[in-house]
Tab-separated table of C-alpha atoms in Angstrom:
chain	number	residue	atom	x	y	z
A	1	UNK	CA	14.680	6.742	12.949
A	2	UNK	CA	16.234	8.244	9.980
A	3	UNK	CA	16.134	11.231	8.157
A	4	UNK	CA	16.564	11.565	3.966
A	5	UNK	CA	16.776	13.538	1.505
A	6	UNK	CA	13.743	13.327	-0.494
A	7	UNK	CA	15.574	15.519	-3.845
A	8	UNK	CA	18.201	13.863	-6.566
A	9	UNK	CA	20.773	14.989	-8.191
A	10	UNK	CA	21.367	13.679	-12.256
A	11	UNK	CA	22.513	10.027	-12.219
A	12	UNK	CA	22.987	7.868	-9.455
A	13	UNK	CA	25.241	6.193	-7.320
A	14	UNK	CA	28.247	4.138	-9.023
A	15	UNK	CA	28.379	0.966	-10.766
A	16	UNK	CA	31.020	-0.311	-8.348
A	17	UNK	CA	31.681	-0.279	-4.535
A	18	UNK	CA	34.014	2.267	-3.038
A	19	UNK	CA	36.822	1.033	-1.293
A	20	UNK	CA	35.268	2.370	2.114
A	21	UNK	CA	32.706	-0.409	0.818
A	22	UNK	CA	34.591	-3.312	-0.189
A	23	UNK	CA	36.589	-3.630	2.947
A	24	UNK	CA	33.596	-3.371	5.396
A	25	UNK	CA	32.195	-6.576	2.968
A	26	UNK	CA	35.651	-8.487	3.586
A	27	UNK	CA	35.602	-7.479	7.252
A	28	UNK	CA	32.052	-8.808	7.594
A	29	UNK	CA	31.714	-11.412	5.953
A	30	UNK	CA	35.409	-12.971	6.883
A	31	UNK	CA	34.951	-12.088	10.341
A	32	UNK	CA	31.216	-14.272	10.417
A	33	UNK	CA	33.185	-17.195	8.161
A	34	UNK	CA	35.654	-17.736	10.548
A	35	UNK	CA	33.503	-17.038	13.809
A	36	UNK	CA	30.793	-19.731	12.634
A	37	UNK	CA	33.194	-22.356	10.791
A	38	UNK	CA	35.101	-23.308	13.970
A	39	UNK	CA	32.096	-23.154	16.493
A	40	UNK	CA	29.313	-24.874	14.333
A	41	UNK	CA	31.257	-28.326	14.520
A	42	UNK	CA	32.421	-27.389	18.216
A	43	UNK	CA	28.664	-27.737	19.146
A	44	UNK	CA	27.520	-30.712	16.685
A	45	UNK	CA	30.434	-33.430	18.016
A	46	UNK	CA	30.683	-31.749	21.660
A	47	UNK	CA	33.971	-30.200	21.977
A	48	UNK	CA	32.006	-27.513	23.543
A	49	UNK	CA	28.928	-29.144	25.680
A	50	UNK	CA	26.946	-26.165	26.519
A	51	UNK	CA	25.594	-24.101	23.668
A	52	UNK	CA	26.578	-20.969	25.394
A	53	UNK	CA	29.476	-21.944	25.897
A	54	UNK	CA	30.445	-22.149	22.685
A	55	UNK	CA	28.030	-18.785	21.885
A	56	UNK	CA	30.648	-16.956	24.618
A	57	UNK	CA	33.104	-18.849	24.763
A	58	UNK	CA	34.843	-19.977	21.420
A	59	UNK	CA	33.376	-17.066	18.744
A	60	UNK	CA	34.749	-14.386	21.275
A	61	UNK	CA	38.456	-15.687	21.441
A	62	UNK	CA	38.408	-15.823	17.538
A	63	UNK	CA	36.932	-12.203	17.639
A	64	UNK	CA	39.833	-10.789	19.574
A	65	UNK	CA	42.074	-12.597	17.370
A	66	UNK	CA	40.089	-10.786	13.928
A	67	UNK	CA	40.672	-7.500	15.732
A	68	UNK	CA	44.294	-8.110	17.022
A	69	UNK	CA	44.988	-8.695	12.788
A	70	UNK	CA	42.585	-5.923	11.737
A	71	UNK	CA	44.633	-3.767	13.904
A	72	UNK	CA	47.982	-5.031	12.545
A	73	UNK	CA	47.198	-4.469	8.676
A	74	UNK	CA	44.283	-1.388	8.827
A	75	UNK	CA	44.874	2.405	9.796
A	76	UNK	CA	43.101	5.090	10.374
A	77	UNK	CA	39.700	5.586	8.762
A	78	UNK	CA	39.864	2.020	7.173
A	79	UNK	CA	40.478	0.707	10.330
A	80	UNK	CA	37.449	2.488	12.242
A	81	UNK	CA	35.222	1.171	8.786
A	82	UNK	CA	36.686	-2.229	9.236
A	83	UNK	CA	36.231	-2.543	13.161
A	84	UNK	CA	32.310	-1.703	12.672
A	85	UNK	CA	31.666	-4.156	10.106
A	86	UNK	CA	33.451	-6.995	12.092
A	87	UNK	CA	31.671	-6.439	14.621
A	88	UNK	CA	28.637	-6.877	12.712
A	89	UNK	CA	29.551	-9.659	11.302
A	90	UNK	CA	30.653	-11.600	14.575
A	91	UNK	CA	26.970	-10.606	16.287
A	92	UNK	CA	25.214	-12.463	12.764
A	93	UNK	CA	27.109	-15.479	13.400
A	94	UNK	CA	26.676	-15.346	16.987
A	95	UNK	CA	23.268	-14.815	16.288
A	96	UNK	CA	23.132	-18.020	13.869
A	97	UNK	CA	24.820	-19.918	16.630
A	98	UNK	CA	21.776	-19.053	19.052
A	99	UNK	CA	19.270	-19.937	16.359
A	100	UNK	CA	20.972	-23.475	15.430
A	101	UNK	CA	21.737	-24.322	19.833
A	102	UNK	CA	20.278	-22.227	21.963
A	103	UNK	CA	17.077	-23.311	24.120
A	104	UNK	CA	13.613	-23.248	22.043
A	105	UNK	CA	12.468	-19.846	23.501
A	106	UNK	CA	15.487	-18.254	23.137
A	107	UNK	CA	16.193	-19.141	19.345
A	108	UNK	CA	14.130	-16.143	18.233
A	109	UNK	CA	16.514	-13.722	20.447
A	110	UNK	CA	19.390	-15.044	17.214
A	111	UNK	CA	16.547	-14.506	14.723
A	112	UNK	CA	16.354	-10.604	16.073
A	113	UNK	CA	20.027	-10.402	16.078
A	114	UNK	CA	20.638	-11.386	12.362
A	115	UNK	CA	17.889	-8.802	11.368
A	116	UNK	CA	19.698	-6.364	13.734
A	117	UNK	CA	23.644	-6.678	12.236
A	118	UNK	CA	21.858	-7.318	8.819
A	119	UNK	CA	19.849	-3.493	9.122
A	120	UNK	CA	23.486	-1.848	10.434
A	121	UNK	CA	25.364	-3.460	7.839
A	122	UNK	CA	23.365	-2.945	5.185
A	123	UNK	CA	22.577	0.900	5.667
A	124	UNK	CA	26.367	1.382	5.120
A	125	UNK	CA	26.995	-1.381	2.108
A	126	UNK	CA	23.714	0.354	0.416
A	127	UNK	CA	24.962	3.692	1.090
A	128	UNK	CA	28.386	2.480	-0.020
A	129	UNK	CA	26.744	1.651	-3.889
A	130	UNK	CA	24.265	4.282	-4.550
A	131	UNK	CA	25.717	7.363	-2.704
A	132	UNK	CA	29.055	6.636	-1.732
A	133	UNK	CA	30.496	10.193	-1.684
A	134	UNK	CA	27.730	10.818	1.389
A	135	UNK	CA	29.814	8.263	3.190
A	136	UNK	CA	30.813	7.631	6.725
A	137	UNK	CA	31.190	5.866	9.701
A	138	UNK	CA	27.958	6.972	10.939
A	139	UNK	CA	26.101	5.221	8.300
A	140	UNK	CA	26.176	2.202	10.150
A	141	UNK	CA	23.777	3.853	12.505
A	142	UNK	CA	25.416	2.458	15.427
A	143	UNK	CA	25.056	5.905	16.853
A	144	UNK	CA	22.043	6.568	15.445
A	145	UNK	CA	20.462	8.435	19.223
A	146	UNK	CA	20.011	8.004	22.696
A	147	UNK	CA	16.351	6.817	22.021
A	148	UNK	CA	17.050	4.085	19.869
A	149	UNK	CA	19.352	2.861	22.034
A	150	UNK	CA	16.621	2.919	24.705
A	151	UNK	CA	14.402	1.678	22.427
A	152	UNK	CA	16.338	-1.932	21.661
A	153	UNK	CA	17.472	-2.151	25.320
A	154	UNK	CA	14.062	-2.174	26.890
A	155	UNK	CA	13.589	-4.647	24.325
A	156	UNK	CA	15.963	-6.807	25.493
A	157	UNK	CA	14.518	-6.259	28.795
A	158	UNK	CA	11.526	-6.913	27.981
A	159	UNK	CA	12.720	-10.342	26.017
A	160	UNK	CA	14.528	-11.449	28.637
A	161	UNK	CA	12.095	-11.062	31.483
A	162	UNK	CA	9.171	-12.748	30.227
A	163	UNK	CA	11.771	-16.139	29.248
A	164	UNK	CA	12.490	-16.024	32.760
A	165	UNK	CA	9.011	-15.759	34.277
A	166	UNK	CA	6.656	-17.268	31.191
A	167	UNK	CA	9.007	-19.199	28.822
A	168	UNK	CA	6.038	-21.013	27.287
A	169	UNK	CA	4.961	-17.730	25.867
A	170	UNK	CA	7.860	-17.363	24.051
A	171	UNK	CA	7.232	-20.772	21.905
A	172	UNK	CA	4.876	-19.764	19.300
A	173	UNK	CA	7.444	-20.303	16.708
A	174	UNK	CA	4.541	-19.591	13.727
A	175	UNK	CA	3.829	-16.166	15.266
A	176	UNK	CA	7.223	-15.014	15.304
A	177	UNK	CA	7.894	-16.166	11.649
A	178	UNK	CA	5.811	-13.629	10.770
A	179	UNK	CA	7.744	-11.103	12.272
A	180	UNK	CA	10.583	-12.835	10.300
A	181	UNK	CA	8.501	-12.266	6.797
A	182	UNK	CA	7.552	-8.398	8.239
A	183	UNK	CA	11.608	-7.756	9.016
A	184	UNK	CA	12.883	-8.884	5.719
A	185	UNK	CA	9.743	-6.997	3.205
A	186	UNK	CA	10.758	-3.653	5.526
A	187	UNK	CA	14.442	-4.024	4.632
A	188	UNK	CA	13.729	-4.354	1.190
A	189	UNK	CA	11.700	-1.754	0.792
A	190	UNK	CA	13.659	0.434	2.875
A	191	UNK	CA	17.070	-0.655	0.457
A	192	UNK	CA	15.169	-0.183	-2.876
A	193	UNK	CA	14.295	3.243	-1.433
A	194	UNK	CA	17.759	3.962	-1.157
A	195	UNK	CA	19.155	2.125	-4.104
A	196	UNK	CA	16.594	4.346	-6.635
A	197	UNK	CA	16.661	8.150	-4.761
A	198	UNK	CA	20.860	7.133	-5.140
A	199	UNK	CA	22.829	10.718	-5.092
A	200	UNK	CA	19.975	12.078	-3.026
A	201	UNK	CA	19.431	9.697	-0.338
A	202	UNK	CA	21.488	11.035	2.879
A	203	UNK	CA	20.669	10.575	6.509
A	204	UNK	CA	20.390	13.912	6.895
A	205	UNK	CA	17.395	15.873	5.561
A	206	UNK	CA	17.983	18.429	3.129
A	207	UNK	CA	16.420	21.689	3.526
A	208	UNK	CA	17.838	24.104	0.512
A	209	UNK	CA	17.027	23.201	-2.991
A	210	UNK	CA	19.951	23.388	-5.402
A	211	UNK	CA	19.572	23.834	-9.240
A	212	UNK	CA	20.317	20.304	-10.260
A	213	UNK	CA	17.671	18.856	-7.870
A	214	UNK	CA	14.603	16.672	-9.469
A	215	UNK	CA	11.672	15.235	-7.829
A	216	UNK	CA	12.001	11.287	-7.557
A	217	UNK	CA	8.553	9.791	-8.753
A	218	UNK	CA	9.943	6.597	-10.264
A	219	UNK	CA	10.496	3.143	-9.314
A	220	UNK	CA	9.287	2.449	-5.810
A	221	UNK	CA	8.276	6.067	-5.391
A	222	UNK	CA	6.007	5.696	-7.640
A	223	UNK	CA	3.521	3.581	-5.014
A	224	UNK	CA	4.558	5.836	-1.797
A	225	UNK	CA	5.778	8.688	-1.159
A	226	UNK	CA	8.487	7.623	1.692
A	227	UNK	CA	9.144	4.106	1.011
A	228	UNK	CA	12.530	5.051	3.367
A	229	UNK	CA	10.167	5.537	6.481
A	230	UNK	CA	7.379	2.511	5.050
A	231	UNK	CA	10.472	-0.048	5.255
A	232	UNK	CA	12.073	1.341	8.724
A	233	UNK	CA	8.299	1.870	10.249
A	234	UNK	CA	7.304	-2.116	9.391
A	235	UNK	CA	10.957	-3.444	10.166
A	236	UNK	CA	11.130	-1.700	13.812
A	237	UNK	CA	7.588	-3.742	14.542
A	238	UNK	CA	8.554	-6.615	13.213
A	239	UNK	CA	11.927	-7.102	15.159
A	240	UNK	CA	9.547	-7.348	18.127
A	241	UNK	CA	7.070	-9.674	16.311
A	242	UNK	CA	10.042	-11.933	16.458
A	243	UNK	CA	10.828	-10.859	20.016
A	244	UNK	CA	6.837	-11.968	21.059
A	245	UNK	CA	7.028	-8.746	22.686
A	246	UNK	CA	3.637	-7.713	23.229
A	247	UNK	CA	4.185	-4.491	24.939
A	248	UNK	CA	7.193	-3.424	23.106
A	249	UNK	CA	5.273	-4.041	19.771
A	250	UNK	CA	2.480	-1.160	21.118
A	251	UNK	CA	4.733	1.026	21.863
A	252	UNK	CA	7.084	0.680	18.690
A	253	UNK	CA	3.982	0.922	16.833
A	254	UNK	CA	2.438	4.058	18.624
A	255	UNK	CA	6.496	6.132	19.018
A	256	UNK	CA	7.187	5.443	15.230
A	257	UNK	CA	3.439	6.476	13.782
A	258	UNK	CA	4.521	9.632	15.700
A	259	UNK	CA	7.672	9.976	14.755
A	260	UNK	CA	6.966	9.155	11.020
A	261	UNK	CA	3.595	11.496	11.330
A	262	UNK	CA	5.450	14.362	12.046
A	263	UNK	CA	8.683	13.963	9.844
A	264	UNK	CA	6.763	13.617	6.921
A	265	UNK	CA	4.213	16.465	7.797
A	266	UNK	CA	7.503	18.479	8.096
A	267	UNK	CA	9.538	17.045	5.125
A	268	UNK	CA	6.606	17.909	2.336
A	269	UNK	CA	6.688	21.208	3.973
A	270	UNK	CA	9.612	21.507	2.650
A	271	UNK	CA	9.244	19.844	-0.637
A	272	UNK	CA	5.886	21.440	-1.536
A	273	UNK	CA	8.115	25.082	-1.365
A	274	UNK	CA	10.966	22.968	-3.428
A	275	UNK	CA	8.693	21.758	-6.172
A	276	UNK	CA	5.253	23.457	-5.634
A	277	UNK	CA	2.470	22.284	-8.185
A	278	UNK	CA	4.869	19.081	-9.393
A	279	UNK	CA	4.366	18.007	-6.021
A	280	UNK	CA	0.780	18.531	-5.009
A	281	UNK	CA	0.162	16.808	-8.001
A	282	UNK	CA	2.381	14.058	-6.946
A	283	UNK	CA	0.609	14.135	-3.595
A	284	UNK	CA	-2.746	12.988	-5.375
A	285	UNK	CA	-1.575	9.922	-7.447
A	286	UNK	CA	0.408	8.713	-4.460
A	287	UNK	CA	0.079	7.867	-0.620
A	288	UNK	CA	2.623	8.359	1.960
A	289	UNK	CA	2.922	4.398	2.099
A	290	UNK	CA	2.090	4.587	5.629
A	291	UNK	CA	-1.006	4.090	7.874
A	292	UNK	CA	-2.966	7.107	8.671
A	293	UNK	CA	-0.538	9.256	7.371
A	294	UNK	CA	-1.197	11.826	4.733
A	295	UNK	CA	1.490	14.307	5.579
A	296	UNK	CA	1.308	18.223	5.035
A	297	UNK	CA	-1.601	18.907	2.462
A	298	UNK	CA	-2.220	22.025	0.618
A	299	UNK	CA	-5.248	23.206	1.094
């Protein structure tokens, strides 16, 4: 989950990517190019017979060779950006390779995977436009915490199991579209979040009010209060719409209404002592965004 900083400063983020930003955008979106160019007609005229072969096989000897130049021309910082989004980019393509060949019950597993790298990818591009001076390499979230990591593991786990012992469960393609549509509304909502709080939007939460602070009410904040945590809260339940995985779907559903519960009970704690009446008052026109959730209410 993710913490933000619910205050702004004057202005927002630049017009123009930093260069932090436009190299991870080469780095990804070269690195997919040349992953999925070479393997897609490997597959269609049977250079490569097996699908995971070429899924294995082919896209990880042109990864190596991506890095090997990456390392060559990049130092440093750029390099560490650069290494991140490459990797991002060669699990999308792998992941469009398992969509296009894999096995029927298995193509949603690529479907998961795109959402995955796209989520990563995009919390550091976003960050990279509207608040670039907040900047680093842990805005990919790739480190986010030792509970997410649990989190998508037992996923996988979960996933892979139930292909193994009830693959026909796994074939309700129209079910997991829907967890398709849910994925792709919570990342936009999440990244217009980000895009209108700009300067203010960190991954850290702020907890001292400076003098040039204002209280963000506008664009999607006007309809709820932490569209941040309304995008991340629908996309985490939706990756495992996708997955058709019915127990990890309760309990992403039951940790994250927690989580989110009690962030935002303590956040507007915070804020209410920030902005005090301009708040409460924003507190009536607008919900939280989320189910059940009203967050810390004055009496």
């Amino acid at each position: 989950m993710c913490a933000k900083s619910r205050v702004a400063s004057p202005g927002a983020g630049g017009t123009s990517l930093c260069s932090e930003g436009r190299i991870s955008l080469y780095c990804f979106l070269i690195t997919a190019a040349l992953v999925l160019i070479p393997s897609v007609p490997q597959n269609l005229y049977g250079v490569v017979p097996q699908v995971w072969g070429a899924v294995l096989w082919g896209p990880f000897l042109y990864y190596a060779l991506i890095n090997m130049i990456i390392r060559f021309v990049l130092r440093n910082h750029d390099y560490q950006v650069a290494i991140r989004a490459s990797f991002l980019g060669f699990a999308m393509a792998v992941s469009v390779l398992v969509i296009c060949f894999a096995p029927t019950e298995w193509q949603q597993f690529g479907a998961y995977g795109c959402f995955m790298s796209l989520f990563h990818y995009s919390e550091f591009l976003v960050i990279a436009f509207a608040n670039p001076r907040t900047l680093s390499l842990d805005s990919f979230m790739l480190n986010h915490s030792v509970h997410y990591g649990l989190a998508a593991a037992a996923s996988w786990i979960e996933f892979s199991l139930e292909v193994y012992y009830l693959p026909q469960f796994k074939r309700y393609g129209y079910i997991w579209v829907a967890g398709v549509v849910l994925c792709l509304l919570g990342e936009m909502v999440r990244k217009a979040a980000i895009i209108t709080a700009g300067r203010s939007f960190t991954h850290l939460v702020q907890n001292e009010k400076h003098s040039e602070h204002k209280l963000i009410t506008s664009g999607i904040y006007a309809y709820c209060r932490h569209p941040s945590y309304v995008g991340w809260f629908w996309w985490s339940i939706g990756t495992q719409i996708v997955l058709l995985n019915p127990i990890c779907i309760c309990i992403y559903t039951l940790v994250s209404w927690l989580f989110f519960h009690d962030r935002i009970y303590v956040e507007e704690y915070s804020l209410l002592n920030f902005f005090q009446s301009d708040y409460v008052r924003y507190q009536k026109r607008v919900p939280t965004g989320l189910p059940f959730i009203r967050g810390y209410l004055v009496d």
